[in-house]
Structures are given as structure tokens and as C-alpha cells.
GROMACS .gro file of C-alpha atoms in nm:
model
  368
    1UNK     CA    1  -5.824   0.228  21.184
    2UNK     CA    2  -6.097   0.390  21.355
    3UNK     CA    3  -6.465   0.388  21.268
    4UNK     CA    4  -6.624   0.617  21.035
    5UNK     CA    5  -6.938   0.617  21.239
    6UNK     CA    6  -6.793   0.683  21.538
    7UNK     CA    7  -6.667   1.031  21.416
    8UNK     CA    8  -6.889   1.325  21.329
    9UNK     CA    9  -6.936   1.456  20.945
   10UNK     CA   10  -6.669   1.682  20.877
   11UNK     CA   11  -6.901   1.846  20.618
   12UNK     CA   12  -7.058   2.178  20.709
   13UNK     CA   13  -7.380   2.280  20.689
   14UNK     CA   14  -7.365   2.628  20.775
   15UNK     CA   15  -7.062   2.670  20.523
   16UNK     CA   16  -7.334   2.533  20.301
   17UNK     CA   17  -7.566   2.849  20.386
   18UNK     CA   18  -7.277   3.117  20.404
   19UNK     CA   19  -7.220   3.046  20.056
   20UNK     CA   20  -7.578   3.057  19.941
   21UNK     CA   21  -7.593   3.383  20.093
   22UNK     CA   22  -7.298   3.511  20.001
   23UNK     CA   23  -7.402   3.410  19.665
   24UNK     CA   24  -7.725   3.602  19.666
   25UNK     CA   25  -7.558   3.900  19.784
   26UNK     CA   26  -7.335   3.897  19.454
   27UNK     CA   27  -7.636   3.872  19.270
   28UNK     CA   28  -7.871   4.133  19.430
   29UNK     CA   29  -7.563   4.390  19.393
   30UNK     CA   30  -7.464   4.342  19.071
   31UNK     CA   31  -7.805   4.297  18.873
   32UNK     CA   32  -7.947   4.630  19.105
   33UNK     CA   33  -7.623   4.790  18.972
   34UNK     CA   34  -7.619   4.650  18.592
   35UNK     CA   35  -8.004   4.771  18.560
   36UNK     CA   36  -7.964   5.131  18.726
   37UNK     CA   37  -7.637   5.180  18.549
   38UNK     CA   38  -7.835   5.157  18.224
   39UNK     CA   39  -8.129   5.370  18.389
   40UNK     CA   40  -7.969   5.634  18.465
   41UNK     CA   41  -7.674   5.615  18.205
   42UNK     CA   42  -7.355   5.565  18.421
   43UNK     CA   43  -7.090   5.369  18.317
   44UNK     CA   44  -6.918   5.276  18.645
   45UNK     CA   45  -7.264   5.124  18.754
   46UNK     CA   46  -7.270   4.908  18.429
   47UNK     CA   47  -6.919   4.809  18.474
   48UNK     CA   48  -6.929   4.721  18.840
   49UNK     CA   49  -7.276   4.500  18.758
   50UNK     CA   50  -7.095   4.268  18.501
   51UNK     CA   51  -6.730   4.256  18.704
   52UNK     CA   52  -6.901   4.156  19.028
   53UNK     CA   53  -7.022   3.788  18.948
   54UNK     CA   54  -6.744   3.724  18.718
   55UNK     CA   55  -6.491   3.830  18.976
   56UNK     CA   56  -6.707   3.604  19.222
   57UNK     CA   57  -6.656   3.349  18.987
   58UNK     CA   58  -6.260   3.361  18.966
   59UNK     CA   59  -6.237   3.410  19.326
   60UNK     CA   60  -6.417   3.080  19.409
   61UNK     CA   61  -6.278   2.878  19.130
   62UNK     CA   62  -5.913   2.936  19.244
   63UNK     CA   63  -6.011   2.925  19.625
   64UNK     CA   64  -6.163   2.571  19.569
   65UNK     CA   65  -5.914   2.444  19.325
   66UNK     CA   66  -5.715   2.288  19.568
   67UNK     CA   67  -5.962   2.165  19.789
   68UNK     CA   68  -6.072   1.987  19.449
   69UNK     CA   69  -5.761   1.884  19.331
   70UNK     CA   70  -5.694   1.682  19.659
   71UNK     CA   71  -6.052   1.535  19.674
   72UNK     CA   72  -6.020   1.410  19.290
   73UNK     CA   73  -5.674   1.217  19.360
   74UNK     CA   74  -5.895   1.035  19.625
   75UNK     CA   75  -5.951   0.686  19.494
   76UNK     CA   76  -6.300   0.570  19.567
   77UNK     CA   77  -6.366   0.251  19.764
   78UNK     CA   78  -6.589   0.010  19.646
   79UNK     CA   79  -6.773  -0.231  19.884
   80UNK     CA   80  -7.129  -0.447  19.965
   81UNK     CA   81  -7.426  -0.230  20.151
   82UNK     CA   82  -7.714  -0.336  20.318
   83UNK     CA   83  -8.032  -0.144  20.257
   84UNK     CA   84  -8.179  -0.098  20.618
   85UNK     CA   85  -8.420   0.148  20.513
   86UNK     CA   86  -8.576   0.319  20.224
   87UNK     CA   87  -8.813   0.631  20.208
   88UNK     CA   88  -8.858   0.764  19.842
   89UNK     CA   89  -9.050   1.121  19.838
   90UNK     CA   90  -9.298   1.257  19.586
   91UNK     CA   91  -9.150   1.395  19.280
   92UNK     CA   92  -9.345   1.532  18.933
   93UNK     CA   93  -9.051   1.353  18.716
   94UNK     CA   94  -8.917   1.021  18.628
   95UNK     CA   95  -8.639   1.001  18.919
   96UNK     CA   96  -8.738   1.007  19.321
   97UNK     CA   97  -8.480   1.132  19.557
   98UNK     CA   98  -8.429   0.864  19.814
   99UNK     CA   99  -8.340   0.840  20.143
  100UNK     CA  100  -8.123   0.497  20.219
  101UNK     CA  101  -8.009   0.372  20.535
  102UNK     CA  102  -7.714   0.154  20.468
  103UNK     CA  103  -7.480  -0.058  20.663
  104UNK     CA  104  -7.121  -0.057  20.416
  105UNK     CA  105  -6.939  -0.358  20.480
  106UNK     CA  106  -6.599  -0.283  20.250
  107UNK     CA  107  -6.345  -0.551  20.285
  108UNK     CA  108  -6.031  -0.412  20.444
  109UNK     CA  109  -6.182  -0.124  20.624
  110UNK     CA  110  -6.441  -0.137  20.948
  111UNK     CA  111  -6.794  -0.130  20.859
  112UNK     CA  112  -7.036   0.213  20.939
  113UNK     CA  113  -7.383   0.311  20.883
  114UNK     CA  114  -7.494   0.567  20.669
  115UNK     CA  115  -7.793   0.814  20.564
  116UNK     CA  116  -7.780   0.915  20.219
  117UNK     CA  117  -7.980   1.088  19.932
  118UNK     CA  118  -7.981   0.948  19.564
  119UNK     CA  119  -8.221   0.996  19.292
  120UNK     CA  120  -8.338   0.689  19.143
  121UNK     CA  121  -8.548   0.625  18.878
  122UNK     CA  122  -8.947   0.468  18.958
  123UNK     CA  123  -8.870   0.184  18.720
  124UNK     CA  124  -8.598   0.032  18.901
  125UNK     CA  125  -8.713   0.179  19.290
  126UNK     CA  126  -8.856  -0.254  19.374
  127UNK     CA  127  -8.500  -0.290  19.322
  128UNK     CA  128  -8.351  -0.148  19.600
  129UNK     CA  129  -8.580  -0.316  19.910
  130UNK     CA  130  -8.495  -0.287  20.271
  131UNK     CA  131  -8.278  -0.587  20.327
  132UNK     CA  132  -8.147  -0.613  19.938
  133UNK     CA  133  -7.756  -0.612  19.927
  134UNK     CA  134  -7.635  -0.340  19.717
  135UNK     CA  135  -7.300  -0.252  19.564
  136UNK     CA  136  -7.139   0.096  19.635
  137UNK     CA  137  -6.888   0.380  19.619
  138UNK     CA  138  -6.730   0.597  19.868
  139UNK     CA  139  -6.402   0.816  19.905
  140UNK     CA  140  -6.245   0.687  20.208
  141UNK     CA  141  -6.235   0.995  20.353
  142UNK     CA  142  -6.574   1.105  20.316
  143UNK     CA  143  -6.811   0.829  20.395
  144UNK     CA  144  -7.140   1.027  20.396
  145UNK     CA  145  -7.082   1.091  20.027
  146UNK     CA  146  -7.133   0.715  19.969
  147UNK     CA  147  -7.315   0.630  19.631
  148UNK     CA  148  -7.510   0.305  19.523
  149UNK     CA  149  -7.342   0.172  19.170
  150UNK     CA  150  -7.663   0.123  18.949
  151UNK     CA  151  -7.426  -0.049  18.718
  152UNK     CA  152  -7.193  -0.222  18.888
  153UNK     CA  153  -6.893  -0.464  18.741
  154UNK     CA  154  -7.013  -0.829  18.658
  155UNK     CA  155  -6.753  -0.917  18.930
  156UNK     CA  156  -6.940  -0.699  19.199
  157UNK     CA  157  -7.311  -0.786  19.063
  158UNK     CA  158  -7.226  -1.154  19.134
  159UNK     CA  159  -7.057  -1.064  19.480
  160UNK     CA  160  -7.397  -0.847  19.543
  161UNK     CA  161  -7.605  -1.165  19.405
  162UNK     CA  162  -7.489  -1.450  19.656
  163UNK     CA  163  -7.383  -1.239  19.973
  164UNK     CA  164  -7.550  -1.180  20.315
  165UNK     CA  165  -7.452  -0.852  20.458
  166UNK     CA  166  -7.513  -0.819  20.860
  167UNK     CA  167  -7.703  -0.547  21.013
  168UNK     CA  168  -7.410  -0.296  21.146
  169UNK     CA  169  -7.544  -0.149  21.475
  170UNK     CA  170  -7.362   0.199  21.624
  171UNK     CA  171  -7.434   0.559  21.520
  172UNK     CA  172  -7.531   0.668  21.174
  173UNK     CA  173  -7.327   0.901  21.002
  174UNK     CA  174  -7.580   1.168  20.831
  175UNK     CA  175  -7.541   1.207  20.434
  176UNK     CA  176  -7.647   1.548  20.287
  177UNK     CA  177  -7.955   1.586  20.242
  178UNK     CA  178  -8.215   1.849  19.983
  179UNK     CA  179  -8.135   2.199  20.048
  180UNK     CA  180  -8.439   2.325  20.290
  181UNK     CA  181  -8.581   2.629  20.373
  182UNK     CA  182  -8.326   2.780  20.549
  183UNK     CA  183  -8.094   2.803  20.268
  184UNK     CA  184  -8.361   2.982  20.065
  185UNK     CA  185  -8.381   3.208  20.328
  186UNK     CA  186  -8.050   3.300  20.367
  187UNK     CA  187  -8.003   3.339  20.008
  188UNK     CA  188  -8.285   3.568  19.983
  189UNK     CA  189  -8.120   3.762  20.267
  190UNK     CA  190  -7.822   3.817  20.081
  191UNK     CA  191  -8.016   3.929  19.768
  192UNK     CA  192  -8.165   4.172  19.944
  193UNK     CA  193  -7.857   4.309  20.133
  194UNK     CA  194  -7.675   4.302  19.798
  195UNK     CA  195  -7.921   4.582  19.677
  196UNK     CA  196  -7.943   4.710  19.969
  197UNK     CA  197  -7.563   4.798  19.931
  198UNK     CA  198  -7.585   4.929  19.621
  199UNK     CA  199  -7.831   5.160  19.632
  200UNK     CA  200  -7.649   5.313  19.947
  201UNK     CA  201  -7.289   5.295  19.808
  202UNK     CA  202  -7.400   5.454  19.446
  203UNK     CA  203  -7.692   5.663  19.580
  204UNK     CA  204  -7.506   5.970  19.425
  205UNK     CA  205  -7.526   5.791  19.129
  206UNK     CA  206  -7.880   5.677  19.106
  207UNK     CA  207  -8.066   5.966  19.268
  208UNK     CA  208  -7.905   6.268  19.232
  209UNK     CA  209  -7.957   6.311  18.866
  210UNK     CA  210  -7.853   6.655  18.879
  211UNK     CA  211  -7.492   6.580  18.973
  212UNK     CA  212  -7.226   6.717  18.762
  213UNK     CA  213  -6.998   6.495  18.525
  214UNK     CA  214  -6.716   6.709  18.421
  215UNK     CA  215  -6.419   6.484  18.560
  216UNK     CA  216  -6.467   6.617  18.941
  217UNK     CA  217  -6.480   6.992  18.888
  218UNK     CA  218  -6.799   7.198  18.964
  219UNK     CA  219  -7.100   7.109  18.863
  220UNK     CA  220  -7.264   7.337  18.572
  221UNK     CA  221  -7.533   7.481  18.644
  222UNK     CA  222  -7.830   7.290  18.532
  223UNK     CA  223  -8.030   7.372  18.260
  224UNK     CA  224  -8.362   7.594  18.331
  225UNK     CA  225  -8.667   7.381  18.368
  226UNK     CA  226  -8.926   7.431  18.091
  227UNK     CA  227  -9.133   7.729  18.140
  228UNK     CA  228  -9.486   7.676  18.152
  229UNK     CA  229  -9.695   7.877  18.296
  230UNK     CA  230  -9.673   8.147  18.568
  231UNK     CA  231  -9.924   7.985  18.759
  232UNK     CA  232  -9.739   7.636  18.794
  233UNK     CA  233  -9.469   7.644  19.122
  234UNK     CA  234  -9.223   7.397  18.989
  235UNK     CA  235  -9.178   7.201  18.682
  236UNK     CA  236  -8.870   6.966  18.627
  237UNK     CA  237  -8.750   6.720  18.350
  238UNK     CA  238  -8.492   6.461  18.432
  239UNK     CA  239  -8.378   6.201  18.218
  240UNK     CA  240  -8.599   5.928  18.384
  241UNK     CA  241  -8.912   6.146  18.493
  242UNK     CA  242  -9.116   6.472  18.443
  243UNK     CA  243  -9.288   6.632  18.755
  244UNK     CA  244  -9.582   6.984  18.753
  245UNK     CA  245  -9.666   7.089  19.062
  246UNK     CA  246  -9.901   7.342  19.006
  247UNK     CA  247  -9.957   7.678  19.269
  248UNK     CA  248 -10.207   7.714  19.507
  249UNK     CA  249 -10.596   7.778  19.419
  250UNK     CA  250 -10.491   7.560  19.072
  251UNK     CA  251 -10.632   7.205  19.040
  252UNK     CA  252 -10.575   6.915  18.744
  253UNK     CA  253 -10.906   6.805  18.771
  254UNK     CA  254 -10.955   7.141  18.492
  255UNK     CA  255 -10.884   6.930  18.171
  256UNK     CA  256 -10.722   7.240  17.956
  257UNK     CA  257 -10.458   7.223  18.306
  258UNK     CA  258 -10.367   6.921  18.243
  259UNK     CA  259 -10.304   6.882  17.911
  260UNK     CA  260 -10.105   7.222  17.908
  261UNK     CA  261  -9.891   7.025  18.198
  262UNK     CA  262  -9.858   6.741  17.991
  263UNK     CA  263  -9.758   6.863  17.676
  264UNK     CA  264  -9.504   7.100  17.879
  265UNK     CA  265  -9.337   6.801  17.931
  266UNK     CA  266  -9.304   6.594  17.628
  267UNK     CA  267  -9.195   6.920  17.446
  268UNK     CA  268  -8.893   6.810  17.180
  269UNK     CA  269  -8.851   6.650  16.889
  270UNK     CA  270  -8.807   6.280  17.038
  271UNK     CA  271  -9.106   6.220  17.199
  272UNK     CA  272  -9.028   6.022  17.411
  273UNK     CA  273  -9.328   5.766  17.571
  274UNK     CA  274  -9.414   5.735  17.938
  275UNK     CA  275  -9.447   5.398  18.101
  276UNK     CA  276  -9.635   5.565  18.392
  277UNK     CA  277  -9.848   5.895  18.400
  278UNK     CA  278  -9.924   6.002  18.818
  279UNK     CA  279 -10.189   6.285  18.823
  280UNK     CA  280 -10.336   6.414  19.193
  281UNK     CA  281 -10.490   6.767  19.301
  282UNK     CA  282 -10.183   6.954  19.197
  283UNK     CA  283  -9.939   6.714  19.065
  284UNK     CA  284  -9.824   6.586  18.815
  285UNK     CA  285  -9.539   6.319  18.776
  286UNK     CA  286  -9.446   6.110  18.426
  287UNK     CA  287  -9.207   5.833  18.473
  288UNK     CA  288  -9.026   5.819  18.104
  289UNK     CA  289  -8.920   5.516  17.919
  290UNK     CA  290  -8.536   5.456  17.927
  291UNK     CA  291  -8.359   5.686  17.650
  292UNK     CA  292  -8.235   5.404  17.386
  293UNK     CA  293  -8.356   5.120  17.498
  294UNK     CA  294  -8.655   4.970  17.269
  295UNK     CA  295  -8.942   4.931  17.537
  296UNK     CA  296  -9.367   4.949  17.605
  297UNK     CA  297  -9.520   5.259  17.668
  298UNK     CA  298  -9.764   5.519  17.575
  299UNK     CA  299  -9.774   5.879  17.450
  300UNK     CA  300  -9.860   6.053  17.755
  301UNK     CA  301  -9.998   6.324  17.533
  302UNK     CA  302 -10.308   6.072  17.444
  303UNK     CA  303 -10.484   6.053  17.771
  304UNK     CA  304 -10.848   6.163  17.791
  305UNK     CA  305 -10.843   6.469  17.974
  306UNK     CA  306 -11.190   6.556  17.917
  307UNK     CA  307 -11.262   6.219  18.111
  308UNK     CA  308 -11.082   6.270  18.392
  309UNK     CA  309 -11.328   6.489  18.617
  310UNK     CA  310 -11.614   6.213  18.511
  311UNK     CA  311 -11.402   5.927  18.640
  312UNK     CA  312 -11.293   6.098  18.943
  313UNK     CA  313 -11.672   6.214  19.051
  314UNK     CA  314 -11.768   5.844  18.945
  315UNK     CA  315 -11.499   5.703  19.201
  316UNK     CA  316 -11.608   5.932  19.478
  317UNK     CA  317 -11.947   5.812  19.456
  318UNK     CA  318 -11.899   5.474  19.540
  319UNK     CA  319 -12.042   5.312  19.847
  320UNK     CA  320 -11.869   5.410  20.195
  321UNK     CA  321 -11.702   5.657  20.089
  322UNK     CA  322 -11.815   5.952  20.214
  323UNK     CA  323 -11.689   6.304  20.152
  324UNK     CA  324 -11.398   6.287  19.909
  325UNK     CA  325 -11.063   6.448  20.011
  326UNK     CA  326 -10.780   6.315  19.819
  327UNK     CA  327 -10.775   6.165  19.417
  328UNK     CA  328 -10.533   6.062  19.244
  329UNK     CA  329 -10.526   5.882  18.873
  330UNK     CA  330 -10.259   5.651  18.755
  331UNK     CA  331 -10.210   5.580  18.375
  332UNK     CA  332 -10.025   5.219  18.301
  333UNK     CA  333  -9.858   5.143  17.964
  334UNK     CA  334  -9.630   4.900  18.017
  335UNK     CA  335  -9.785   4.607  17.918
  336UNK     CA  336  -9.840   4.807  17.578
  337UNK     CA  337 -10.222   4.856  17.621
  338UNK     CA  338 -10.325   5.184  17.843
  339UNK     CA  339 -10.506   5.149  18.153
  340UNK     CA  340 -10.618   5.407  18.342
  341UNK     CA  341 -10.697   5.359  18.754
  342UNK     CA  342 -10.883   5.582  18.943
  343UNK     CA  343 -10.873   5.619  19.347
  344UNK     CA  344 -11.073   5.858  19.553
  345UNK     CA  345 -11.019   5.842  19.938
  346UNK     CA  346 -11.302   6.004  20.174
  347UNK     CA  347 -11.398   6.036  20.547
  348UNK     CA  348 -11.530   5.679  20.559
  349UNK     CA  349 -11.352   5.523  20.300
  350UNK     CA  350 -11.187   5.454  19.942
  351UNK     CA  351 -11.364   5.423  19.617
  352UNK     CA  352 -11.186   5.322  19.298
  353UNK     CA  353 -11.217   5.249  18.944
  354UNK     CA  354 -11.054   5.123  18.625
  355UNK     CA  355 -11.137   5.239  18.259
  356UNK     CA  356 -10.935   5.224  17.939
  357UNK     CA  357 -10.730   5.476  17.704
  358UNK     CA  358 -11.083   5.610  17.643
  359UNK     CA  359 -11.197   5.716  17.951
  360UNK     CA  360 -11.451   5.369  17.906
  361UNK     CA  361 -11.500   5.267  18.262
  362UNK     CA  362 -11.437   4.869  18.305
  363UNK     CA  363 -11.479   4.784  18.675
  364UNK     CA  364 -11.577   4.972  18.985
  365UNK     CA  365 -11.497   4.891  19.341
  366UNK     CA  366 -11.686   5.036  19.658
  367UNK     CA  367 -11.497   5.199  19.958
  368UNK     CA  368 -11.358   5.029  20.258
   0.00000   0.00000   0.00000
């Protein structure tokens, strides 16, 4: 029979890593298309984000079934170790993952050395010194995936108890070992890949929200954006977001312009509340909580308009910054409570400021 040891691991690492990133790639697709699907209200999206993984699932069941199958009818061998060496690392909880060097000495079968990983508990780790005799498991065809029996037979404890196992010199054949970084890696890879995809395969879907969706034929024509003022260039309202851009010579920073802009948007009997409110020179842009969906926001009609020149000439006159030339305000609710963040960039730098639903300034940083 030959020698374990002499032959190398016919486990694979890197079929190890394909399949972590593999796996991340199933995951980055279909939560990126399960959550747009619902953003943007498109059934295929939804579908395809809960079919993926399960599909995934099937797939590698059946394509591993066999593979298990065979290694299950595989009788394990039992047989006396040597503990050559021992290196336990740090761990926050009751069990230490190991490290053992052993030299298995089964009784009709050559002997090999082997490096293996098992997590034992710091109670018993004085038990298992270098040079203790051990009893343990193996499947004859995979060695590396050798196991020490913390409970072994009385038969085998009394073997263990009164034997002398020899050192057994040649190579060692490597046991698997913690996951490192490079699986991490790969997995995050594959996350990101996974969206990646989908946002290029569905981008029809998920951007063009003017699409038409009468089974293929021509798209209607879309219905006229609200009309606010003559004075405004462009206004739009999509499902997900509400933009102003108002015409030249026009500014927000005129308080009575900005709440006309506003309320031009949230006109309707639903109301609907704004997770984020975008104001600059000229624009306007309200990013909508999801239609249906029970979620933290604001009414974007409650901002302090009357505050808003204040905060931005406040902002601009903060250290380094010099003359201002851009501005631009951003209103958060999504953690439920408003907060309102100012940023003013100039010739030598950026001022910026934070004050709540009121207009109250809270903290003030100077420019860079």
C-alpha cells in the first residue's frame, strides 16, 4: 500500500476560493436585484432576486450529492497518534482552534504524519501535550481530514493509556487549515461583480424609469411634468425622486423659491416623505421614500427656508475659505430625526456646517 505522506493532498484550495466567490457573486446579484426590484416596482427584478440563491442552492446540492454519497459509505479508520506538536491560538470563547502535528500509527495500514486543525476546549487543552498518545479517526482515503476522538471507546482509552507511539519521520501531509484572507477577498470580489452584473444586465430596468410597460408595444407618452413656474427650466417627478432646476438669473438661496419648488413637488393627496432633500444654486433634487413600504423620513415641505441664506453665509465665513463659489445644503431624515448639512466651497477652501430641523446651528467646521 503506499504511504499517505508520500502523496500530495488531493484537496483543493483554490476550489475552496472559486466557490467562495462564486458564492458572493450569487449573493451580490440577487440581493442588488431583490432590493431594486422593490425600488423601482418591477416584478422580474423581484423574481430573479429570490430564484437566484435558491437555484444556487439546488444546483450545488445535486452536483455534490454524489461526491457525498461516496465519501459517507467511507468507513473511518481508527488508530493511535502521537502528538508531535501543539500550537493553540487566541480565541474570545470557550474552544481554541489547534494546530496538531501527529504521527498516526493505525494497525494494518503504513504510518504518516499529519497537520491538522481541531477546536478544543481550554479545560481539557493540558490534555493533549506534545508527546501524549492520542486516539483518532480518519477516512482512509483522506488522511488530512484526520480527527482526535475526545471520547474514545474504553477499549481504545486503555490502548491510548499503556502504548508508546514512535516518532514517524517523512513529509507531512497538510490538514486544512482557517479560511484566511484570501478567501475573504475573493468572496468580496464576487459580491461586487454580482452587482456589478446586475445593474448592467437590468439597467433598463433600474434607470430608465420612463420606459414603457404595455407588453412591448410603444411607450405612452409620459405624463407632463408639474407646471410650476415659467421661470423654472425643468421640473420632473419620478416614482423614486423629484428634481427643479430653475432658469438662469434664478437662485434657491431666495426662500419664497424654494419653498414654491418644494411644494411643486409634493403636490397630491399622498404626501409622500423624502428621505433626502439636495438643494444647490439652482437645483433642486428630493429623493422619495419607497411607495408602500413603511419607512423613516421627513416632510420635505417642513424645512426652514427662511434659514437657509443664514446658514449658507454662516458656512462661507469660516476660516480658509475665501470667496465662496459653490453651496449646496443636504437635508437627512432617515434616521427619523432631520438634520440639515451645510457646505460652502471657495477659492482657498471648504467651510461647512450642521444645524437641526430648525435652522439651530450644532457644529461648525473651518475650510481646508
Amino acid at each position: 500500500m503506499t504511504n499517505p505522506a508520500s502523496a500530495p493532498s488531493p484537496h483543493s484550495k483554490p476550489a475552496g476560493l472559486a466557490f467562495g466567490f462564486l458564492t458572493g457573486g450569487v449573493i451580490g446579484a440577487s440581493l442588488t436585484a431583490f432590493i431594486g426590484g422593490c425600488v423601482v416596482e418591477r416584478a422580474p427584478l423581484v423574481v430573479t432576486g429570490l430564484a437566484l440563491p435558491a437555484v444556487y442552492g439546488l444546483a450545488f446540492f445535486l452536483g455534490t450529492l454524489p461526491r457525498r454519497a461516496r465519501r459517507a459509505a467511507v468507513v473511518p479508520r481508527t488508530a493511535l497518534a502521537r502528538i508531535e506538536a501543539r500550537e493553540a491560538t487566541k480565541a474570545e470563547t470557550s474552544d481554541v482552534p489547534v494546530r496538531f502535528e501527529l504521527s498516526v500509527v493505525p494497525d494494518d495500514a503504513p504510518a504518516f504524519r499529519v497537520e491538522m486543525w481541531q477546536d478544543v476546549n481550554q479545560v481539557e487543552l493540558p490534555d493533549y501535550r506534545p508527546r501524549g498518545v492520542v486516539v483518532v479517526e480518519y477516512p482512509p482515503d483522506r488522511p488530512w481530514k484526520t480527527r482526535i476522538v475526545e471520547r474514545p471507546t474504553p477499549q481504545w482509552e486503555e490502548r491510548a493509556a499503556g502504548a508508546e507511539v514512535d516518532a514517524v519521520p517523512g513529509p507531512v501531509v497538510k490538514g486544512e487549515t482557517p479560511s484566511g484572507c484570501a478567501g475573504g477577498l475573493l468572496t468580496l470580489l464576487g459580491l461586487l461583480l454580482g452587482v456589478a452584473a446586475v445593474l448592467l444586465l437590468f439597467r433598463a430596468d433600474l434607470f430608465d424609469s420612463d420606459r414603457g410597460t404595455n407588453d412591448g408595444r410603444a411607450p405612452s407618452a409620459p405624463a407632463p411634468a408639474p407646471s410650476v413656474s415659467s421661470s423654472w427650466s425643468t421640473s420632473t417627478v419620478t416614482s423614486a425622486t423629484g428634481t427643479v432646476t430653475l432658469g438662469s438669473g434664478q437662485s434657491m438661496l431666495n426662500g419664497h423659491q424654494l419653498r414654491e419648488a418644494v411644494e411643486s413637488l409634493t403636490r397630491g393627496a399622498d404626501r409622500r416623505k423624502a428621505l433626502t432633500v439636495v438643494v444647490q444654486e439652482r437645483m433642486l433634487t428630493v429623493v422619495f421614500s419607497p411607495t408602500g413600504v413603511r419607512a423613516a423620513g421627513f416632510d420635505p415641505r417642513s424645512l426652514p427656508y427662511d434659514r437657509v441664506p443664514d446658514l449658507v453665509e454662516e458656512a462661507g465665513t469660516a476660516p480658509g475659505v475665501g470667496t465662496a463659489r459653490s453651496w449646496q445644503l443636504i437635508a437627512d431624515g432617515v434616521t427619523g430625526s432631520l438634520r440639515l448639512r451645510v457646505v460652502v466651497t471657495g477659492s482657498g477652501g471648504s467651510g461647512t456646517l450642521e444645524a437641526d430641523g430648525r435652522g439651530t446651528v450644532l457644529r461648525r467646521s473651518g475650510g481646508s
